[in-house]
Amino acid sequence: MWREFSGKGMTTAPQLADSDVSMIRKIFDVIVERIARELNGESCLAREEAPPLKQQMVNALSFGERITQREDRQQAVVLYATYAAEKLRERNWRCRHISVSISTGRHGDEPQYSNTAFCKTE
């Protein structure tokens, strides 16, 4: 696409912004037209097209083998809770609800186990 721009004498964003939008649409496509309009301050993304703000974050862990030692499970939970806390800090988010789920694998003839613990913060 860059060759198309430079072939038409446009090599910078300001040149695209200064171009006639109807001419841009005839030469290129709707995407380039929207870029030109956006460069001129016109929003081309409809409000309903904008992705909703995320309201949750999930860290999931799956083991390739059965974990039978309690200490190993505890270490895994602590490690993934640490990763989640780092992500929260990076995004400047506040946490209102934490849940930790654990379950056995779904395959095999062994008895199944599943449990969830949660904590709500104020």
Coordinates of N, CA, C and O in Angstrom, one line a residue:
M1 N 0.8 -1.2 0.0 CA 0.0 0.0 0.0 C 0.9 1.2 0.0 O 0.5 2.3 -0.5
W2 N 2.1 1.2 0.6 CA 2.9 2.4 0.7 C 3.3 2.8 -0.7 O 3.4 4.0 -1.0
R3 N 3.6 1.9 -1.6 CA 3.9 2.2 -3.0 C 2.8 3.0 -3.6 O 3.0 3.9 -4.4
E4 N 1.6 2.6 -3.3 CA 0.4 3.3 -3.9 C 0.4 4.8 -3.4 O 0.1 5.7 -4.2
F5 N 0.7 5.0 -2.2 CA 0.8 6.4 -1.7 C 1.9 7.2 -2.3 O 1.7 8.3 -2.8
S6 N 3.1 6.6 -2.3 CA 4.2 7.4 -2.9 C 4.1 7.5 -4.4 O 4.5 8.5 -5.0
G7 N 3.4 6.6 -5.1 CA 3.1 6.7 -6.5 C 2.2 7.9 -6.8 O 2.2 8.4 -7.9
K8 N 1.4 8.3 -5.8 CA 0.4 9.4 -6.0 C 1.0 10.7 -5.4 O 0.3 11.7 -5.3
G9 N 2.3 10.7 -5.0 CA 2.9 11.9 -4.5 C 2.7 12.1 -3.0 O 3.0 13.1 -2.5
M10 N 2.2 11.1 -2.3 CA 2.0 11.2 -0.9 C 3.0 10.3 -0.2 O 3.0 9.1 -0.4
T11 N 3.9 10.9 0.6 CA 4.9 10.1 1.3 C 4.8 10.3 2.8 O 5.5 9.7 3.5
T12 N 3.9 11.2 3.2 CA 3.8 11.5 4.7 C 2.3 11.6 5.1 O 1.4 11.8 4.2
A13 N 2.1 11.4 6.4 CA 0.7 11.5 6.9 C 0.1 12.9 6.7 O -1.1 13.0 6.3
P14 N 0.8 14.0 6.9 CA 0.2 15.3 6.6 C -0.2 15.4 5.1 O -1.2 16.1 4.9
Q15 N 0.5 14.8 4.2 CA 0.1 14.9 2.8 C -1.2 14.2 2.6 O -2.1 14.7 1.9
L16 N -1.4 13.0 3.2 CA -2.6 12.3 3.1 C -3.7 13.1 3.8 O -4.8 13.2 3.2
A17 N -3.5 13.7 4.9 CA -4.5 14.5 5.6 C -4.9 15.7 4.8 O -6.1 16.1 4.8
D18 N -4.0 16.3 4.1 CA -4.3 17.5 3.3 C -5.0 17.2 1.9 O -5.4 18.1 1.2
S19 N -5.0 15.9 1.6 CA -5.6 15.5 0.3 C -7.2 15.6 0.3 O -7.8 15.5 1.4
D20 N -7.8 15.7 -0.8 CA -9.2 15.7 -0.9 C -9.7 14.4 -0.7 O -9.4 13.4 -1.3
V21 N -10.7 14.2 0.3 CA -11.2 12.9 0.8 C -11.9 12.2 -0.4 O -11.7 11.0 -0.5
S22 N -12.6 12.9 -1.2 CA -13.3 12.2 -2.3 C -12.3 11.7 -3.3 O -12.6 10.6 -3.9
M23 N -11.2 12.4 -3.5 CA -10.2 11.9 -4.4 C -9.5 10.6 -3.8 O -9.2 9.7 -4.5
I24 N -9.3 10.7 -2.5 CA -8.7 9.5 -1.8 C -9.6 8.3 -2.0 O -9.1 7.2 -2.3
R25 N -10.9 8.4 -1.9 CA -11.8 7.3 -2.0 C -11.8 6.7 -3.4 O -11.8 5.5 -3.6
K26 N -11.6 7.6 -4.4 CA -11.6 7.1 -5.8 C -10.3 6.3 -6.1 O -10.4 5.3 -6.8
I27 N -9.2 6.8 -5.5 CA -7.9 6.2 -5.8 C -7.7 4.9 -5.0 O -7.2 3.9 -5.5
F28 N -8.1 5.0 -3.7 CA -7.7 3.9 -2.8 C -9.0 3.2 -2.4 O -9.8 2.9 -3.2
D29 N -9.2 2.9 -1.1 CA -10.4 2.2 -0.6 C -10.9 3.0 0.6 O -10.4 4.0 1.0
V30 N -11.9 2.4 1.2 CA -12.6 3.0 2.3 C -11.7 3.1 3.6 O -11.8 4.1 4.3
I31 N -10.7 2.2 3.7 CA -9.8 2.2 4.8 C -8.9 3.4 4.7 O -8.7 4.1 5.7
V32 N -8.4 3.7 3.6 CA -7.5 4.9 3.4 C -8.3 6.2 3.6 O -7.8 7.1 4.2
E33 N -9.5 6.1 3.1 CA -10.4 7.3 3.3 C -10.6 7.6 4.8 O -10.5 8.7 5.3
R34 N -10.9 6.5 5.6 CA -11.1 6.7 7.0 C -9.8 7.2 7.7 O -9.9 8.0 8.6
I35 N -8.7 6.7 7.2 CA -7.4 7.2 7.8 C -7.3 8.7 7.6 O -6.9 9.4 8.5
A36 N -7.6 9.1 6.4 CA -7.5 10.5 6.0 C -8.4 11.3 6.9 O -8.1 12.4 7.4
R37 N -9.7 10.8 7.0 CA -10.6 11.5 7.9 C -10.2 11.6 9.3 O -10.3 12.6 10.0
E38 N -9.7 10.5 9.8 CA -9.2 10.4 11.2 C -8.0 11.4 11.4 O -8.0 12.1 12.4
L39 N -7.2 11.5 10.4 CA -6.0 12.5 10.5 C -6.5 13.9 10.6 O -5.9 14.8 11.1
N40 N -7.7 14.1 10.1 CA -8.3 15.5 10.2 C -9.3 15.6 11.3 O -10.0 16.6 11.4
G41 N -9.2 14.7 12.3 CA -10.0 14.8 13.5 C -11.4 14.3 13.5 O -12.2 14.5 14.4
E42 N -11.8 13.7 12.4 CA -13.2 13.1 12.3 C -13.1 11.7 12.7 O -12.4 10.9 12.2
S43 N -14.0 11.3 13.7 CA -14.0 10.0 14.1 C -14.8 9.1 13.1 O -15.9 9.4 12.8
C44 N -14.2 8.0 12.7 CA -14.8 7.1 11.7 C -15.2 5.8 12.4 O -15.7 4.9 11.7
L45 N -14.9 5.7 13.6 CA -15.3 4.4 14.3 C -16.6 4.7 15.1 O -16.6 5.5 16.0
A46 N -17.6 4.0 14.7 CA -18.9 4.2 15.4 C -18.8 3.8 16.9 O -18.0 2.9 17.2
R47 N -19.5 4.4 17.7 CA -19.4 4.1 19.1 C -19.6 2.6 19.4 O -19.0 2.0 20.3
E48 N -20.6 2.0 18.8 CA -20.9 0.6 19.0 C -19.8 -0.3 18.5 O -19.7 -1.5 18.9
E49 N -18.9 0.2 17.6 CA -17.8 -0.6 17.1 C -16.7 -0.6 18.0 O -15.8 -1.5 18.0
A50 N -16.6 0.3 18.9 CA -15.5 0.4 19.9 C -15.6 -0.8 20.8 O -16.7 -1.1 21.4
P51 N -14.5 -1.4 21.1 CA -14.6 -2.6 22.0 C -14.9 -2.1 23.4 O -14.5 -1.0 23.9
P52 N -15.7 -2.9 24.1 CA -16.1 -2.5 25.5 C -14.9 -2.6 26.4 O -13.9 -3.3 26.2
L53 N -14.9 -1.7 27.5 CA -13.8 -1.8 28.4 C -13.8 -3.1 29.1 O -14.8 -3.7 29.5
K54 N -12.6 -3.7 29.3 CA -12.5 -5.0 30.0 C -12.8 -4.8 31.4 O -12.4 -3.8 32.1
Q55 N -13.6 -5.8 31.9 CA -13.9 -5.7 33.3 C -13.4 -6.9 34.1 O -13.7 -7.0 35.3
Q56 N -12.7 -7.8 33.4 CA -12.1 -8.9 34.2 C -10.8 -9.3 33.5 O -10.5 -9.0 32.4
M57 N -10.1 -10.0 34.3 CA -8.8 -10.6 33.8 C -8.7 -12.0 34.3 O -9.1 -12.3 35.5
V58 N -8.2 -12.9 33.5 CA -8.1 -14.3 33.8 C -6.7 -14.8 33.6 O -6.1 -14.5 32.5
N59 N -6.1 -15.4 34.6 CA -4.9 -16.1 34.4 C -5.2 -17.6 34.6 O -5.7 -18.0 35.7
A60 N -4.9 -18.4 33.6 CA -5.2 -19.8 33.7 C -3.9 -20.6 33.6 O -3.0 -20.3 32.9
L61 N -3.9 -21.7 34.4 CA -2.8 -22.6 34.4 C -3.3 -24.0 34.2 O -4.2 -24.5 34.8
S62 N -2.6 -24.7 33.4 CA -2.9 -26.1 33.1 C -1.6 -26.9 33.2 O -0.6 -26.5 32.6
F63 N -1.6 -28.0 33.8 CA -0.4 -28.8 34.0 C -0.4 -30.0 33.0 O -1.5 -30.5 32.7
G64 N 0.7 -30.4 32.5 CA 0.9 -31.5 31.6 C 0.9 -32.8 32.3 O 0.8 -33.9 31.7
E65 N 1.0 -32.8 33.6 CA 1.0 -34.0 34.4 C 0.3 -33.8 35.7 O 0.1 -32.6 36.1
R66 N -0.1 -34.8 36.4 CA -0.8 -34.7 37.6 C 0.1 -34.2 38.7 O 1.2 -34.6 38.9
I67 N -0.4 -33.1 39.4 CA 0.3 -32.5 40.5 C -0.3 -33.1 41.8 O -1.4 -32.8 42.1
T68 N 0.5 -33.8 42.5 CA 0.0 -34.5 43.7 C 0.4 -33.9 45.0 O -0.2 -34.1 46.0
Q69 N 1.5 -33.1 45.0 CA 2.0 -32.5 46.2 C 1.4 -31.2 46.4 O 1.3 -30.3 45.6
R70 N 0.9 -31.0 47.7 CA 0.2 -29.8 48.1 C 1.1 -28.5 47.9 O 0.7 -27.5 47.4
E71 N 2.4 -28.7 48.2 CA 3.3 -27.5 48.1 C 3.4 -27.1 46.6 O 3.5 -25.9 46.3
D72 N 3.4 -28.0 45.7 CA 3.5 -27.7 44.3 C 2.3 -26.9 43.8 O 2.4 -26.0 43.1
R73 N 1.1 -27.3 44.3 CA -0.1 -26.6 43.9 C -0.1 -25.2 44.5 O -0.5 -24.2 43.9
Q74 N 0.4 -25.1 45.8 CA 0.4 -23.8 46.4 C 1.4 -22.9 45.7 O 1.1 -21.7 45.5
Q75 N 2.5 -23.4 45.3 CA 3.5 -22.6 44.5 C 2.9 -22.1 43.2 O 3.1 -20.9 42.8
A76 N 2.1 -22.9 42.5 CA 1.5 -22.6 41.3 C 0.5 -21.5 41.5 O 0.5 -20.5 40.7
V77 N -0.3 -21.6 42.5 CA -1.3 -20.6 42.8 C -0.7 -19.2 43.1 O -1.0 -18.2 42.6
V78 N 0.4 -19.3 44.0 CA 1.1 -18.0 44.3 C 1.7 -17.4 43.1 O 1.7 -16.2 42.9
L79 N 2.3 -18.2 42.2 CA 3.0 -17.7 41.0 C 2.0 -17.0 40.1 O 2.2 -15.9 39.7
Y80 N 0.8 -17.6 39.9 CA -0.1 -17.0 39.0 C -0.8 -15.8 39.6 O -1.2 -14.9 39.0
A81 N -1.0 -15.8 40.9 CA -1.5 -14.7 41.6 C -0.6 -13.5 41.5 O -1.0 -12.3 41.3
T82 N 0.7 -13.8 41.5 CA 1.7 -12.8 41.4 C 1.7 -12.2 40.0 O 1.7 -11.0 39.8
Y83 N 1.5 -13.0 38.9 CA 1.4 -12.6 37.6 C 0.2 -11.7 37.4 O 0.2 -10.6 36.8
A84 N -1.0 -12.1 38.0 CA -2.2 -11.3 38.0 C -2.0 -9.9 38.6 O -2.4 -8.9 38.1
A85 N -1.3 -9.9 39.8 CA -1.1 -8.6 40.5 C -0.2 -7.7 39.6 O -0.4 -6.5 39.6
E86 N 0.8 -8.3 39.0 CA 1.6 -7.5 38.1 C 0.8 -6.9 36.9 O 1.0 -5.7 36.6
K87 N 0.0 -7.7 36.3 CA -0.9 -7.1 35.3 C -1.8 -6.0 35.8 O -2.0 -5.0 35.1
L88 N -2.4 -6.2 37.0 CA -3.2 -5.2 37.5 C -2.5 -3.9 37.7 O -3.0 -2.8 37.4
R89 N -1.3 -4.0 38.3 CA -0.5 -2.8 38.4 C -0.1 -2.1 37.1 O -0.2 -0.9 37.0
E90 N 0.3 -2.9 36.1 CA 0.6 -2.3 34.8 C -0.6 -1.6 34.2 O -0.4 -0.5 33.6
R91 N -1.8 -2.1 34.4 CA -3.0 -1.5 33.8 C -3.6 -0.4 34.7 O -4.6 0.2 34.4
N92 N -3.0 -0.3 35.9 CA -3.6 0.7 36.9 C -5.0 0.3 37.3 O -5.9 1.2 37.4
W93 N -5.3 -1.0 37.4 CA -6.6 -1.5 37.7 C -6.7 -1.7 39.2 O -5.7 -1.9 39.9
R94 N -7.9 -1.7 39.7 CA -8.2 -2.1 41.1 C -9.0 -3.4 41.1 O -9.8 -3.6 40.2
C95 N -8.7 -4.3 42.0 CA -9.3 -5.6 42.1 C -10.5 -5.5 43.1 O -10.3 -5.1 44.2
R96 N -11.6 -6.0 42.7 CA -12.8 -6.1 43.6 C -13.2 -7.6 43.9 O -13.9 -7.8 44.8
H97 N -12.7 -8.5 43.1 CA -13.1 -9.9 43.3 C -12.0 -10.8 42.8 O -11.4 -10.6 41.8
I98 N -11.6 -11.7 43.7 CA -10.6 -12.7 43.3 C -11.1 -14.1 43.5 O -11.8 -14.4 44.5
S99 N -10.9 -15.0 42.5 CA -11.3 -16.3 42.7 C -10.2 -17.3 42.2 O -9.5 -16.9 41.2
V100 N -10.1 -18.4 42.8 CA -9.1 -19.4 42.5 C -9.9 -20.7 42.4 O -10.6 -21.1 43.3
S101 N -9.7 -21.3 41.2 CA -10.4 -22.6 41.0 C -9.4 -23.7 40.8 O -8.3 -23.4 40.2
I102 N -9.7 -24.9 41.2 CA -8.8 -26.0 41.0 C -9.7 -27.2 40.7 O -10.8 -27.4 41.2
S103 N -9.2 -28.0 39.8 CA -9.9 -29.2 39.4 C -9.0 -30.3 38.8 O -7.9 -30.0 38.3
T104 N -9.4 -31.5 38.9 CA -8.6 -32.6 38.3 C -8.9 -32.6 36.8 O -9.8 -31.9 36.3
G105 N -8.0 -33.3 36.1 CA -8.2 -33.4 34.7 C -9.6 -34.1 34.3 O -10.1 -34.9 35.1
R106 N -10.1 -33.8 33.2 CA -11.4 -34.3 32.8 C -11.3 -35.7 32.2 O -12.3 -36.3 32.0
H107 N -10.1 -36.1 31.9 CA -10.0 -37.4 31.2 C -9.5 -38.5 32.2 O -8.8 -38.2 33.2
G108 N -9.8 -39.7 32.0 CA -9.4 -40.8 32.9 C -10.5 -41.3 33.7 O -11.6 -40.7 33.8
D109 N -10.3 -42.4 34.4 CA -11.3 -43.1 35.2 C -11.2 -42.7 36.6 O -12.0 -43.2 37.4
E110 N -10.3 -41.8 37.0 CA -10.1 -41.5 38.4 C -11.2 -40.6 38.9 O -11.9 -39.9 38.1
P111 N -11.5 -40.5 40.2 CA -12.5 -39.6 40.7 C -12.2 -38.2 40.4 O -11.0 -37.8 40.4
Q112 N -13.2 -37.4 40.1 CA -13.1 -36.0 39.7 C -13.2 -35.1 41.0 O -14.0 -35.4 41.9
Y113 N -12.4 -34.0 41.0 CA -12.5 -33.0 42.0 C -12.5 -31.7 41.4 O -11.8 -31.4 40.5
S114 N -13.3 -30.8 42.0 CA -13.3 -29.4 41.6 C -13.7 -28.5 42.7 O -14.6 -28.9 43.5
N115 N -13.1 -27.4 42.9 CA -13.4 -26.5 44.0 C -13.0 -25.1 43.6 O -12.1 -24.9 42.9
T116 N -13.7 -24.1 44.2 CA -13.4 -22.7 43.9 C -13.4 -21.9 45.2 O -14.3 -22.1 46.1
A117 N -12.4 -21.1 45.4 CA -12.4 -20.2 46.6 C -12.4 -18.7 46.0 O -11.8 -18.5 45.0
F118 N -13.2 -17.8 46.7 CA -13.2 -16.5 46.2 C -13.2 -15.5 47.4 O -13.5 -15.8 48.5
C119 N -12.8 -14.3 47.1 CA -12.7 -13.2 48.0 C -13.1 -11.9 47.4 O -12.7 -11.6 46.3
K120 N -14.0 -11.2 48.0 CA -14.5 -9.9 47.5 C -13.8 -8.8 48.3 O -13.8 -8.9 49.6
T121 N -13.3 -7.9 47.6 CA -12.6 -6.8 48.4 C -13.5 -5.5 48.4 O -14.4 -5.4 47.6
E122 N -13.3 -4.6 49.2 CA -14.1 -3.4 49.3 C -13.3 -2.2 48.8 O -12.2 -2.1 48.8

